Short mmCIF file of C-alpha atoms (C1' of nucleotides) in Angstrom, two decimals:
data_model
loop_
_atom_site.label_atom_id
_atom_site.label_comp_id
_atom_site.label_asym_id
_atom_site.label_seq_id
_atom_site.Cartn_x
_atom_site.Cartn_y
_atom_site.Cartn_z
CA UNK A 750 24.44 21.13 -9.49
CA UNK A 751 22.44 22.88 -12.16
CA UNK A 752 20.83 20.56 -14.44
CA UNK A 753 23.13 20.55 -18.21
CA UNK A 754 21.12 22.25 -21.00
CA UNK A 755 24.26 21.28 -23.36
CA UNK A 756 22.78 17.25 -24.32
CA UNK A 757 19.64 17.14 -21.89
CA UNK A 758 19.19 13.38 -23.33
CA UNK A 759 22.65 12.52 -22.91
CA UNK A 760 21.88 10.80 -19.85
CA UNK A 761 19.73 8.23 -21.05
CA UNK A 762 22.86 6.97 -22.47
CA UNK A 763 22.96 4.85 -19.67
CA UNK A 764 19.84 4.14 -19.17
CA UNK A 765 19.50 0.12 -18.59
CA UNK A 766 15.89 0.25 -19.87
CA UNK A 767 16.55 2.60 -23.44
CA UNK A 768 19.56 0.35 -23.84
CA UNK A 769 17.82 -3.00 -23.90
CA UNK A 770 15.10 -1.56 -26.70
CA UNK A 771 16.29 -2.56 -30.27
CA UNK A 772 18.62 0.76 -32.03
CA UNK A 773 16.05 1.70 -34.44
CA UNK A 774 13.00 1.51 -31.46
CA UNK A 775 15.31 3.68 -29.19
CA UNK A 776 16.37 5.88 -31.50
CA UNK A 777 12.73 6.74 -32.64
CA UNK A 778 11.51 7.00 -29.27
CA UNK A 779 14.36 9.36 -28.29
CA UNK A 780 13.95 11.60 -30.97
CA UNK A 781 9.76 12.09 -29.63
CA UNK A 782 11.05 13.27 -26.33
CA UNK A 783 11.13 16.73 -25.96
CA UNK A 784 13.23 17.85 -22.85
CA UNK A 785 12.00 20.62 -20.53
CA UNK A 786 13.40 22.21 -17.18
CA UNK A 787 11.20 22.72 -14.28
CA UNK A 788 11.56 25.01 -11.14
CA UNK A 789 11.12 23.76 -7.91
CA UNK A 790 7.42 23.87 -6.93
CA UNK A 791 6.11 23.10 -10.49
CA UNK A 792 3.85 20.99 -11.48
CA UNK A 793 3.96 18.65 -14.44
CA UNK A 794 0.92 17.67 -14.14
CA UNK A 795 -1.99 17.10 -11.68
CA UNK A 796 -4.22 13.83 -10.61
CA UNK A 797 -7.61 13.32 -12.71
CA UNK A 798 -5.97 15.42 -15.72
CA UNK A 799 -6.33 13.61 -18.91
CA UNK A 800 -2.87 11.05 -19.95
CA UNK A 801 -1.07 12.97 -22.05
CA UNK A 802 3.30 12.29 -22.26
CA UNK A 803 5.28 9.67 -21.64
CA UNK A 804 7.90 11.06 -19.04
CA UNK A 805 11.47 10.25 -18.05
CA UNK A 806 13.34 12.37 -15.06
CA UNK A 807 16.38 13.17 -16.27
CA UNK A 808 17.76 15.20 -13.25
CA UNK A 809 16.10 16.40 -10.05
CA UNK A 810 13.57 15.05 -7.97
CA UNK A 811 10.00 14.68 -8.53
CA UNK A 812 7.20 14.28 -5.76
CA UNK A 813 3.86 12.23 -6.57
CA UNK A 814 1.01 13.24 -4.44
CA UNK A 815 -2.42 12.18 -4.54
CA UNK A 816 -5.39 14.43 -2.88
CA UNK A 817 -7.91 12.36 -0.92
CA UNK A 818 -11.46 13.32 -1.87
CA UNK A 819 -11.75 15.13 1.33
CA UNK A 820 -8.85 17.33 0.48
CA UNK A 821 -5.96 16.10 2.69
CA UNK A 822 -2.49 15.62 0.36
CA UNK A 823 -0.75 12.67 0.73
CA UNK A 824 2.81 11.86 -0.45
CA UNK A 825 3.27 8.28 -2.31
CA UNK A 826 7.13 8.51 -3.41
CA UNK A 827 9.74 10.90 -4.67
CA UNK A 828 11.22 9.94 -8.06
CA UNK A 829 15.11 10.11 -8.55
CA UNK A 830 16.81 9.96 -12.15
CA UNK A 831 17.04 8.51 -14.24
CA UNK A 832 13.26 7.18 -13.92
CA UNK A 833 10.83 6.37 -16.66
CA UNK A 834 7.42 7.43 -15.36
CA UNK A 835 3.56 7.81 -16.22
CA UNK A 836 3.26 4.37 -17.87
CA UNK A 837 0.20 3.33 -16.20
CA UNK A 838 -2.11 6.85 -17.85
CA UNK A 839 -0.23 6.01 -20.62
CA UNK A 840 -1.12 2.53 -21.53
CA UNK A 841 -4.59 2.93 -19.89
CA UNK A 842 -5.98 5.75 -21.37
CA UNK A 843 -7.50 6.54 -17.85
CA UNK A 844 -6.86 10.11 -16.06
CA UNK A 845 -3.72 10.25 -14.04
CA UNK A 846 -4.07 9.00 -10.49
CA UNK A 847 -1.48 11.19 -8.84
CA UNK A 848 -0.02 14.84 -9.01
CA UNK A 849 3.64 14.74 -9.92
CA UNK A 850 5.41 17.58 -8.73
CA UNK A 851 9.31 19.02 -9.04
CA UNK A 852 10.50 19.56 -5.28
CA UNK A 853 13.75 21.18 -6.86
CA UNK A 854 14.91 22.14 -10.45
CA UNK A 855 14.24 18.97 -12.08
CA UNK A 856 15.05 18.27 -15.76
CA UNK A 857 12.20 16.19 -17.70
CA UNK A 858 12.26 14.56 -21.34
CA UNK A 859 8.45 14.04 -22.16
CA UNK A 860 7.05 12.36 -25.35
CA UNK A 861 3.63 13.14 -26.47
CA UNK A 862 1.01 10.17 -26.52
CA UNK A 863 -0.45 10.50 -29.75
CA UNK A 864 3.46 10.48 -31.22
CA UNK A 865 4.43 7.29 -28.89
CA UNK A 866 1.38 5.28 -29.73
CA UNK A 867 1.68 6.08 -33.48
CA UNK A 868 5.56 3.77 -33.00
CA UNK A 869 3.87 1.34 -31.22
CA UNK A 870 1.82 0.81 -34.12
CA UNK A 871 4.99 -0.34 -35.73
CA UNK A 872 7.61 -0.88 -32.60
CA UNK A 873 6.20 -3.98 -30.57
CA UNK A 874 9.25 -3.82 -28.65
CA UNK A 875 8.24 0.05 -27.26
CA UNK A 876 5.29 -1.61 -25.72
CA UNK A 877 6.15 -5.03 -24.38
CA UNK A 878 9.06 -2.47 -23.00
CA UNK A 879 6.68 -0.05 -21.15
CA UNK A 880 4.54 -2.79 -19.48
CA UNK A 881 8.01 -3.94 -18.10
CA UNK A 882 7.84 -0.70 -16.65
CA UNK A 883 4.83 -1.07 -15.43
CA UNK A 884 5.17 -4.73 -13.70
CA UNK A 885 8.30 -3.13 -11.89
CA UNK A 886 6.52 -0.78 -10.56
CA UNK A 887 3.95 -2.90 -8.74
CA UNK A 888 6.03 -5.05 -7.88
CA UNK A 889 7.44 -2.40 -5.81
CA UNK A 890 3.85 -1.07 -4.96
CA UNK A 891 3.47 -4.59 -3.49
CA UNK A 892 6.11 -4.02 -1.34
CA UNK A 893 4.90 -0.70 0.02
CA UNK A 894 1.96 -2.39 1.10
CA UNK A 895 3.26 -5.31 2.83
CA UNK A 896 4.91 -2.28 4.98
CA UNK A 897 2.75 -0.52 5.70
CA UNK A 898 1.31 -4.53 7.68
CA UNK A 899 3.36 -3.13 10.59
CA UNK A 900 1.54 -0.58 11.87
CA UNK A 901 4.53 0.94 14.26
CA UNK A 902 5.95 4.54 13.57
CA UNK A 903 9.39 3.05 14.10
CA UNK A 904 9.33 0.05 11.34
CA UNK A 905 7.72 2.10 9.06
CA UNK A 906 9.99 4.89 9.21
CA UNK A 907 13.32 2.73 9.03
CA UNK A 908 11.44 1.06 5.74
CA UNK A 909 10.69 4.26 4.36
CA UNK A 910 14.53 5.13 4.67
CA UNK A 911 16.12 2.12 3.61
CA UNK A 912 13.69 2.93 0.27
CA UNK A 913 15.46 6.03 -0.42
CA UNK A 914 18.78 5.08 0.74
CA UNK A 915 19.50 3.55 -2.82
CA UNK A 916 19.07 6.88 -3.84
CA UNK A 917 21.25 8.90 -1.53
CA UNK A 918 24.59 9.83 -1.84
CA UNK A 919 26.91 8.33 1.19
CA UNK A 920 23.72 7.77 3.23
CA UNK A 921 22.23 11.07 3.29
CA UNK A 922 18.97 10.65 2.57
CA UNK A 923 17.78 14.62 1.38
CA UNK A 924 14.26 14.82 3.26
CA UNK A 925 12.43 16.91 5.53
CA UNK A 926 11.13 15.26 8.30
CA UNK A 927 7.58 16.37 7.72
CA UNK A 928 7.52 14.31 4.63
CA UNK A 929 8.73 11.57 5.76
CA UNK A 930 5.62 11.72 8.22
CA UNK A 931 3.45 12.25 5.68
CA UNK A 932 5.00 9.68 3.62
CA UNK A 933 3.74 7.04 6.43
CA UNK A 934 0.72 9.03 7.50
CA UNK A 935 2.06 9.51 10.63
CA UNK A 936 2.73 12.72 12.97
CA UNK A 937 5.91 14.14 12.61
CA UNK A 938 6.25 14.75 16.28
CA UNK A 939 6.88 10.57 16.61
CA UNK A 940 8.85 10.42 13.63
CA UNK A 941 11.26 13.37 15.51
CA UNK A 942 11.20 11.13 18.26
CA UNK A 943 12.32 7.78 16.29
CA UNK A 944 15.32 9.84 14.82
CA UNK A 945 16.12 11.32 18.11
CA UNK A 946 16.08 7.80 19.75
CA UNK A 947 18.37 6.05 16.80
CA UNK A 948 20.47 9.32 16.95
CA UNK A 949 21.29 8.10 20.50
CA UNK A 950 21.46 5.46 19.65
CA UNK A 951 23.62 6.00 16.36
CA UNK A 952 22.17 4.31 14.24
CA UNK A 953 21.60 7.96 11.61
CA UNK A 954 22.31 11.35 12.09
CA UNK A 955 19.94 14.31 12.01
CA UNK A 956 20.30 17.63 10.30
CA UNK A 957 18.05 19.97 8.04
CA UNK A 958 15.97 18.19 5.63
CA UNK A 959 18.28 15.69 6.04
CA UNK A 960 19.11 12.04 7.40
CA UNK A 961 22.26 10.14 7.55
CA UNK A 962 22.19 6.97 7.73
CA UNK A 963 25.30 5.90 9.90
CA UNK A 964 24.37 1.87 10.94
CA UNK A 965 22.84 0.58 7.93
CA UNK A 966 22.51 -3.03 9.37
CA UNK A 967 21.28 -1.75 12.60
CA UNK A 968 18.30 0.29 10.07
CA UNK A 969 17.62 -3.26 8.19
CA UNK A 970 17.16 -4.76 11.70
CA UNK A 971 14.78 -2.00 13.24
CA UNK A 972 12.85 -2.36 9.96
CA UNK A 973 12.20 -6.20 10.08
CA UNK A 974 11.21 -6.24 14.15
CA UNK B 488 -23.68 -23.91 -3.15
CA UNK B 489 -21.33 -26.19 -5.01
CA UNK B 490 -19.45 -25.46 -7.90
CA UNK B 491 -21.21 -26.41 -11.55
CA UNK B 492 -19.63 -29.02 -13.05
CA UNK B 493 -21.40 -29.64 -15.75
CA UNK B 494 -20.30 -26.15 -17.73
CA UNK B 495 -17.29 -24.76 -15.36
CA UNK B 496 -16.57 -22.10 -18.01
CA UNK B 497 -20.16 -21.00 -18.32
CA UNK B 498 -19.84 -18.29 -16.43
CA UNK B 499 -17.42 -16.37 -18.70
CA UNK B 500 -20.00 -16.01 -21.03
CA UNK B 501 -20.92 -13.07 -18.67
CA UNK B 502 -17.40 -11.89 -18.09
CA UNK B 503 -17.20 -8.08 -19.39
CA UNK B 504 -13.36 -8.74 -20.01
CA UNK B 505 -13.57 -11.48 -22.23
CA UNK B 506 -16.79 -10.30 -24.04
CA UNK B 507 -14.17 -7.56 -25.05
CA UNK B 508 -11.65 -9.92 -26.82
CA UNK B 509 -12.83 -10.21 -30.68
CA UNK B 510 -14.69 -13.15 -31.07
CA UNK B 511 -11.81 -15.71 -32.30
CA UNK B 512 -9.30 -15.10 -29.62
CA UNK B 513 -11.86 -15.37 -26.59
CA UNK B 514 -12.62 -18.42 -27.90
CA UNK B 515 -9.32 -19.44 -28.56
CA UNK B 516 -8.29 -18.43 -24.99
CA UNK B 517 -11.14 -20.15 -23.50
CA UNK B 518 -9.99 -23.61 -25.40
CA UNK B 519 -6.41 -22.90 -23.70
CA UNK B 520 -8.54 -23.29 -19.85
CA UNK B 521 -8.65 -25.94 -17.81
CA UNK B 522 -10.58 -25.97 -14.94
CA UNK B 523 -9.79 -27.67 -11.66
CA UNK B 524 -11.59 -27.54 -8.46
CA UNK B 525 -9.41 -26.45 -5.09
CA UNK B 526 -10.74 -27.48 -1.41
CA UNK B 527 -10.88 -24.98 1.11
CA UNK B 528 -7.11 -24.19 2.09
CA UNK B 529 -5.72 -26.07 -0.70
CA UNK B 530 -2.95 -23.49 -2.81
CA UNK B 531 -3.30 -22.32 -6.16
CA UNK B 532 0.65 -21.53 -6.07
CA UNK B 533 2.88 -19.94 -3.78
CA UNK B 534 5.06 -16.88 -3.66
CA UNK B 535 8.31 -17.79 -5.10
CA UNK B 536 7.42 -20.13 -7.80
CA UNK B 537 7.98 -19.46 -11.67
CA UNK B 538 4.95 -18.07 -13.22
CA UNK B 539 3.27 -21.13 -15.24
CA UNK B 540 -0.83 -19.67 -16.16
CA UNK B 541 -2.66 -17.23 -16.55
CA UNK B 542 -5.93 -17.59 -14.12
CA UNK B 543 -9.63 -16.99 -13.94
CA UNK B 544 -11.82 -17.91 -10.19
CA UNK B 545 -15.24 -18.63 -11.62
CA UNK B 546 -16.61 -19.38 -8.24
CA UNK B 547 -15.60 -19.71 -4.69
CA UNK B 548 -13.17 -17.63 -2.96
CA UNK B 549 -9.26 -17.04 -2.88
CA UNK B 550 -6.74 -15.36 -0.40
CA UNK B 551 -3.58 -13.87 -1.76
CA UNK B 552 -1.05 -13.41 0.79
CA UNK B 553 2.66 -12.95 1.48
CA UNK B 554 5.45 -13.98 3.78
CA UNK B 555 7.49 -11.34 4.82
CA UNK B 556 11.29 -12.15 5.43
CA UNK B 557 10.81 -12.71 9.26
CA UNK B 558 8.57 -15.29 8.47
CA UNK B 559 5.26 -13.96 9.28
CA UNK B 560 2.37 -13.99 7.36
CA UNK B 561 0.41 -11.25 6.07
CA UNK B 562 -3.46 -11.46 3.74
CA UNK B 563 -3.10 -8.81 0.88
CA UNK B 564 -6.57 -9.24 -0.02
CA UNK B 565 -9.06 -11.84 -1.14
CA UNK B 566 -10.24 -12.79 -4.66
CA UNK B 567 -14.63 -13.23 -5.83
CA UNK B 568 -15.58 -14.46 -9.04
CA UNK B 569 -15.09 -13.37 -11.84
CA UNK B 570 -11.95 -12.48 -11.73
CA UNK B 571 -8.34 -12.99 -13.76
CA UNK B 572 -5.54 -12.97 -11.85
CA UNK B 573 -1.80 -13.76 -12.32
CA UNK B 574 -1.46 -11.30 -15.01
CA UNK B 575 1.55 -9.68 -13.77
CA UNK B 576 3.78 -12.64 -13.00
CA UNK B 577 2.54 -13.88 -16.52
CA UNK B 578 3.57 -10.56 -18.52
CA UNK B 579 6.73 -10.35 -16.62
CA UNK B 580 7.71 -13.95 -16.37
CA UNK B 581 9.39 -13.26 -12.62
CA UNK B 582 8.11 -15.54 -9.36
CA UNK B 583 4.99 -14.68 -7.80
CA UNK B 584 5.09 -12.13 -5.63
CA UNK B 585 2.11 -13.82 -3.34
CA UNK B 586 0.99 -17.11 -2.39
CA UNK B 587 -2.58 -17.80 -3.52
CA UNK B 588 -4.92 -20.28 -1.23
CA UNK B 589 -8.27 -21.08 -1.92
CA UNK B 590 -10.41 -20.49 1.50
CA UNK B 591 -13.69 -22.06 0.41
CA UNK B 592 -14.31 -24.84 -2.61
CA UNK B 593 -13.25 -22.97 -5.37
CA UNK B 594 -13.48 -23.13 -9.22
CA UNK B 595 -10.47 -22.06 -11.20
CA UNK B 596 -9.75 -22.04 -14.62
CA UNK B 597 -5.77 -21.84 -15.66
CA UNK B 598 -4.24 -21.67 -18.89
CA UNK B 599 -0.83 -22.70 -19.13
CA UNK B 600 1.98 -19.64 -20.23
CA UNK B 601 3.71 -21.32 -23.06
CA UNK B 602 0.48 -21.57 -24.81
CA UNK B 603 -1.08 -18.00 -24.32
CA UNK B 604 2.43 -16.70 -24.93
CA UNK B 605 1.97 -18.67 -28.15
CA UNK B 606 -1.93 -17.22 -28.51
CA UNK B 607 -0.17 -13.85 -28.14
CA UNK B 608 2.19 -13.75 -30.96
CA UNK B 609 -1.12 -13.87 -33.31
CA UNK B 610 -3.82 -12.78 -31.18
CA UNK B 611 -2.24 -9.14 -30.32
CA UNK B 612 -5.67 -8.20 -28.40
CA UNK B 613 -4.70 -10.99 -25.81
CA UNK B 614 -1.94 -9.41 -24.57
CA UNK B 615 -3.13 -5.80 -24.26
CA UNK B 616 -6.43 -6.92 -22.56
CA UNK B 617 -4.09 -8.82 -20.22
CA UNK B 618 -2.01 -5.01 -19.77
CA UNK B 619 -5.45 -3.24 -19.05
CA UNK B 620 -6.17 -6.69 -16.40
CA UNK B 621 -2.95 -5.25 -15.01
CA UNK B 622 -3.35 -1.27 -15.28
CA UNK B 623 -6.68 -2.10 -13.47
CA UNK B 624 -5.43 -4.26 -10.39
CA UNK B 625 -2.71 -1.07 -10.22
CA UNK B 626 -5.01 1.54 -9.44
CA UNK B 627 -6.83 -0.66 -7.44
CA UNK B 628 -3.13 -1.02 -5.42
CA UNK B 629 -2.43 2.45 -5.33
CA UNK B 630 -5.64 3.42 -3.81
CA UNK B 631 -4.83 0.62 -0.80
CA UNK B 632 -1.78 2.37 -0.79
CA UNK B 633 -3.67 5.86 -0.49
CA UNK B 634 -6.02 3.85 2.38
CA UNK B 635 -3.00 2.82 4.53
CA UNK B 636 -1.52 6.73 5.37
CA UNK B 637 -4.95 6.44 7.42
CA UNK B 638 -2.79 4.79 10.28
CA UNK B 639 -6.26 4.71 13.16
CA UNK B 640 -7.87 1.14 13.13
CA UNK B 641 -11.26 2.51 12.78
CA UNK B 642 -10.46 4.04 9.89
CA UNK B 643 -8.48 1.21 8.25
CA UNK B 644 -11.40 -1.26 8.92
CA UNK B 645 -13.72 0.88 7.75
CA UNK B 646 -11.98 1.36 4.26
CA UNK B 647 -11.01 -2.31 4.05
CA UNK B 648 -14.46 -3.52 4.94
CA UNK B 649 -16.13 -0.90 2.14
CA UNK B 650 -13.83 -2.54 -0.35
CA UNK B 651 -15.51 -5.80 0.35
CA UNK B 652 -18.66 -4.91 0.52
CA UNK B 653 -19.23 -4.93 -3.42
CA UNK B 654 -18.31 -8.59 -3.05
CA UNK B 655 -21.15 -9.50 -0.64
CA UNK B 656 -24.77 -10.86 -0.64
CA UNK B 657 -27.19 -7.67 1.10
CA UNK B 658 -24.12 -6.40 2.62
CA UNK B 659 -23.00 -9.17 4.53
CA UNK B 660 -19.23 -9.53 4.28
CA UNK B 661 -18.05 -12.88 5.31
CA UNK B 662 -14.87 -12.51 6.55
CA UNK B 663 -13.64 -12.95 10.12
CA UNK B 664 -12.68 -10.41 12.39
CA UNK B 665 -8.94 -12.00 12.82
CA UNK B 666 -8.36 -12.03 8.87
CA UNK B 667 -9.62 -8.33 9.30
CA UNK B 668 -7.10 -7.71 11.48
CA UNK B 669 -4.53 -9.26 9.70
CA UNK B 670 -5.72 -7.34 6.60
CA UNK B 671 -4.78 -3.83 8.20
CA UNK B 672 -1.99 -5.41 10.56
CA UNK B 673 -3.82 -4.22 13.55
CA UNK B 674 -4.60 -7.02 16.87
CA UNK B 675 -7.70 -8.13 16.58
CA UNK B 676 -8.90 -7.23 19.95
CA UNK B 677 -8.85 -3.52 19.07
CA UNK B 678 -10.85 -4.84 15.99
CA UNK B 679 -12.98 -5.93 17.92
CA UNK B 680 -13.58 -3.15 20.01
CA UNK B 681 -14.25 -1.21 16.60
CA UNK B 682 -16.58 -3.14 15.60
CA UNK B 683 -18.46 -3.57 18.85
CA UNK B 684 -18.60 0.16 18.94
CA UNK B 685 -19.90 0.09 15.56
CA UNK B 686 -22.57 -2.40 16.38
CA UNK B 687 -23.98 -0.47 19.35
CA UNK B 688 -24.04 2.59 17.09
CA UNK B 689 -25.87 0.39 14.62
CA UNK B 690 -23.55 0.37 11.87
CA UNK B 691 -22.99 -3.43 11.41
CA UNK B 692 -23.75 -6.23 13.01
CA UNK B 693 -21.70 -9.06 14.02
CA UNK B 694 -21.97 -12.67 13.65
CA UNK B 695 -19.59 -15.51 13.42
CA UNK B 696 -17.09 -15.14 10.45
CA UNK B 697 -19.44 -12.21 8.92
CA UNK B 698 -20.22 -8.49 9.39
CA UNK B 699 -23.19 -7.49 8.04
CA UNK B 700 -23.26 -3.74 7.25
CA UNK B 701 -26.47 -2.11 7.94
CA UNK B 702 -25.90 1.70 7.23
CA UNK B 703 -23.53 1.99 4.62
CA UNK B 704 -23.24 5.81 4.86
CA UNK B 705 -22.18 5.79 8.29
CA UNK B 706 -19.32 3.74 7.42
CA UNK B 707 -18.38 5.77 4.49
CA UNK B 708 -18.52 8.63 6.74
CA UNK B 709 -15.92 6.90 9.28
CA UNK B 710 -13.92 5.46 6.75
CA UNK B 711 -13.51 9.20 5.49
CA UNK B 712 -13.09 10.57 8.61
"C1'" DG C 16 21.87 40.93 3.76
"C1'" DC C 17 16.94 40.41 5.40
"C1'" DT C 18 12.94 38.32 6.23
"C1'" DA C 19 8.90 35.42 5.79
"C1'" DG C 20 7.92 30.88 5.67
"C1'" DA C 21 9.15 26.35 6.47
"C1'" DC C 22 11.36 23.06 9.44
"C1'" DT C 23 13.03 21.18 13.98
"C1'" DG C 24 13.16 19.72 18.98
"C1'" DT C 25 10.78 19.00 22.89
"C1'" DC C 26 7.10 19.05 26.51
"C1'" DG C 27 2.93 17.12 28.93
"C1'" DA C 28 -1.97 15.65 28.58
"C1'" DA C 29 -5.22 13.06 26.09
"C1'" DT C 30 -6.09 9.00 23.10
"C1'" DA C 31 -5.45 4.80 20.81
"C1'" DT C 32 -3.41 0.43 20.43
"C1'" DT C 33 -1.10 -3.76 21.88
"C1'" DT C 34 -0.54 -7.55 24.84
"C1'" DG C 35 -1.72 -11.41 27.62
"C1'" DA C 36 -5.34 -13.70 29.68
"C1'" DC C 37 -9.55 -16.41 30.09
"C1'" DA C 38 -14.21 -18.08 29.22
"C1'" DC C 39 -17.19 -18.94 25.65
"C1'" DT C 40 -19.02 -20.11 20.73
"C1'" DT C 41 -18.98 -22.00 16.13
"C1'" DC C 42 -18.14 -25.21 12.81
"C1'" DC C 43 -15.29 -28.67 9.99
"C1'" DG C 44 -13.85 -33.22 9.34
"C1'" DC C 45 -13.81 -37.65 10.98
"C1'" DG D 475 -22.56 -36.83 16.87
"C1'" DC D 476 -17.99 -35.47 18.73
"C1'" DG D 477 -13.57 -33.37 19.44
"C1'" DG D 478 -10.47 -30.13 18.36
"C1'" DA D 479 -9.22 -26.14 15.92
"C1'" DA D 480 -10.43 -21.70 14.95
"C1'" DG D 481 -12.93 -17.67 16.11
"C1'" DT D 482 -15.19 -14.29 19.45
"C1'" DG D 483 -15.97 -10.94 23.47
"C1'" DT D 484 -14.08 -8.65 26.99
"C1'" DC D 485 -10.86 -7.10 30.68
"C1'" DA D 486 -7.01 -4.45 32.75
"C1'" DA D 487 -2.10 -2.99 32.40
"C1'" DA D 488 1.58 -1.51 29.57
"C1'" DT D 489 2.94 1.07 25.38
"C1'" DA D 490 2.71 3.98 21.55
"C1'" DT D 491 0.86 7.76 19.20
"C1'" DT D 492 -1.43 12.13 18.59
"C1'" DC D 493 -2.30 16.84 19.59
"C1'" DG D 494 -1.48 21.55 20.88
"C1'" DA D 495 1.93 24.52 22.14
"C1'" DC D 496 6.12 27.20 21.95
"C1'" DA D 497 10.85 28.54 21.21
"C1'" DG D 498 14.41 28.14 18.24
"C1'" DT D 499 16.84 27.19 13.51
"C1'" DC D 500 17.45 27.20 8.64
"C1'" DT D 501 17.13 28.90 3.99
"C1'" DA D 502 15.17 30.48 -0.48
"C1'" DG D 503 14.20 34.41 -2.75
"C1'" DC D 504 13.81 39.11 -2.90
#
DNA sequence: GCTAGACTGTCGAATATTTGACACTTCCGC
DNA sequence: GCGGAAGTGTCAAATATTCGACAGTCTAGC
């Protein structure tokens, strides 16, 4: 589905997190954002570049990458909408810590800093809102590490997964296998070989850049072994 | 050595953080401490509770760990003096994510939430130094994250033992080899075996409950590798 | 529609890691 | 000071994972 250039805000309609900020606050911070498509392969913007938007994914999907210092990419996450994003450069100051990249047509509404910190000035609420933001998101990052305690190609794929399951439609989880070995620093030769085993034993279903899941309970237990 | 009690808050004088607050509200968040001594193995609080303070170790040692669902349990890291801690449970006002255990004698000063939430309506400073506390431990947690798609043990030690390192006296790290293990959820047999290899290529040196790092480029160079 | 580039499925050999076992050492608390 | 709990060093067998290779499939973009 091509992304709708009609209202590109109109989704954050329903966004839980807009919603809760007081009219006024939301309105203000709304009308900062300015909208912008990207084509698949773009970048928004890359790690150790200076902070300079607050972003929200309206439609798409984003990857966040980091480079190690030897050169090697590594894949942290893929961002689904609608997703409020680059708090942490935001509130810090500090450059950003990962590349964020569109893996297809993605639609993003970005606010410049200097605007969004100028309403803070006045809307409290705009900041006590963002470091929500923030403490959700390590609260999650707190959970990726605990998985990655099991060292096995097998939990840590089925974890992996169940993580993007909440964002697939009917189970189908859109991803290549190759990322999803990247995503847990593994080969993708043994990933193949998980998915071929749970396809036997059908528990998901493989196809192109693309993973069914079929026996969501059976995932759940694979992932806690 | 054992803890100071004749000035337990003494050593914040030397705390970067707090020298950062303006003059009134360090002093009026330093009048909202109290400090209480832990035993070795005693616990701070544990992962589920309501958040209740905002904390500061000013000396001894602290290990912040999780149980997963299945029961097991797994060290996220440890804590040296000085250091806050808490801050995201406090912003947030959700449980604790982690249970935190002293593993030596250990000085802590806590300040209870009502009160600094009550500092924080006047003292605005509080509350972002307490967001760049958090924005700090984040980055920190994201490049663990970065660490862990390194899935060989050699590796993994080597990172996880280079993190510590800043913490020790002349390099040595005291920390046993099983806690290592159970850092990087690897056995600690094949620990062991790294760090025996290590030792006979003169890298460390192994003693009970320490590992005393002799050539610290070497290890950067494995942990890189 | 073609085609280059990316992705998949699978193999065997080479490595790395876990597991269970056992003897030994260190140190904390009584 | 002693006893027990926790930690260490090492082994061999069983598993799991990587690596290199190769043939085949899919698809985005021209």
């Amino acid at each position: 589905m091509p992304p709708s250039h009609a209202a590109p805000l109109a989704r954050l309609d329903r966004d839980p997190w807009a919603a809760r900020l007081p009219h006024e606050t939301r309105a203000a911070l709304l009308a900062a954002l300015r909208p912008r498509l990207y084509r698949r392969g773009e970048a928004l913007f890359r790690q150790g570049e200076a902070a300079a938007h607050f972003c929200c994914l309206l439609e798409g999907e984003l990857e966040v990458s980091t480079v190690t210092p030897t050169g090697r990419a590594h894949v942290l996450t893929h961002l689904f909408p609608v997703r409020w994003f680059a708090e942490m450069s935001f509130l810090d100051g500090l450059p950003r810590s990962h590349s964020v990249v569109a893996t297809r047509e993605s639609l993003v509404a970005a606010a410049p800093r200097a605007k969004v910190l100028r309403l803070m000035e006045t809307h409290d609420a705009l900041y006590r809102g963002m470091v929500g933001i923030l403490c959700e998101n390590m609260r999650l990052l707190f959970m990726r590490v605990d998985e990655f305690q099991k060292r096995s190609v097998e939990a840590l794929a089925a974890n992996t997964l169940l993580n993007y399951v909440p964002d697939a439609r009917a189970g189908a989880v859109e991803i290549s296998q190759t990322t999803l070995a990247s995503l847990i620093g593994a080969s993708r030769q043994s990933v193949n070989a998980c998915l071929s085993r749970w396809e036997r034993a059908g528990v998901v279903a493989r196809s192109y850049r693309r993973i069914t899941v079929t026996d969501l309970d059976a995932l759940r237990r694979i992932a806690a072994a």
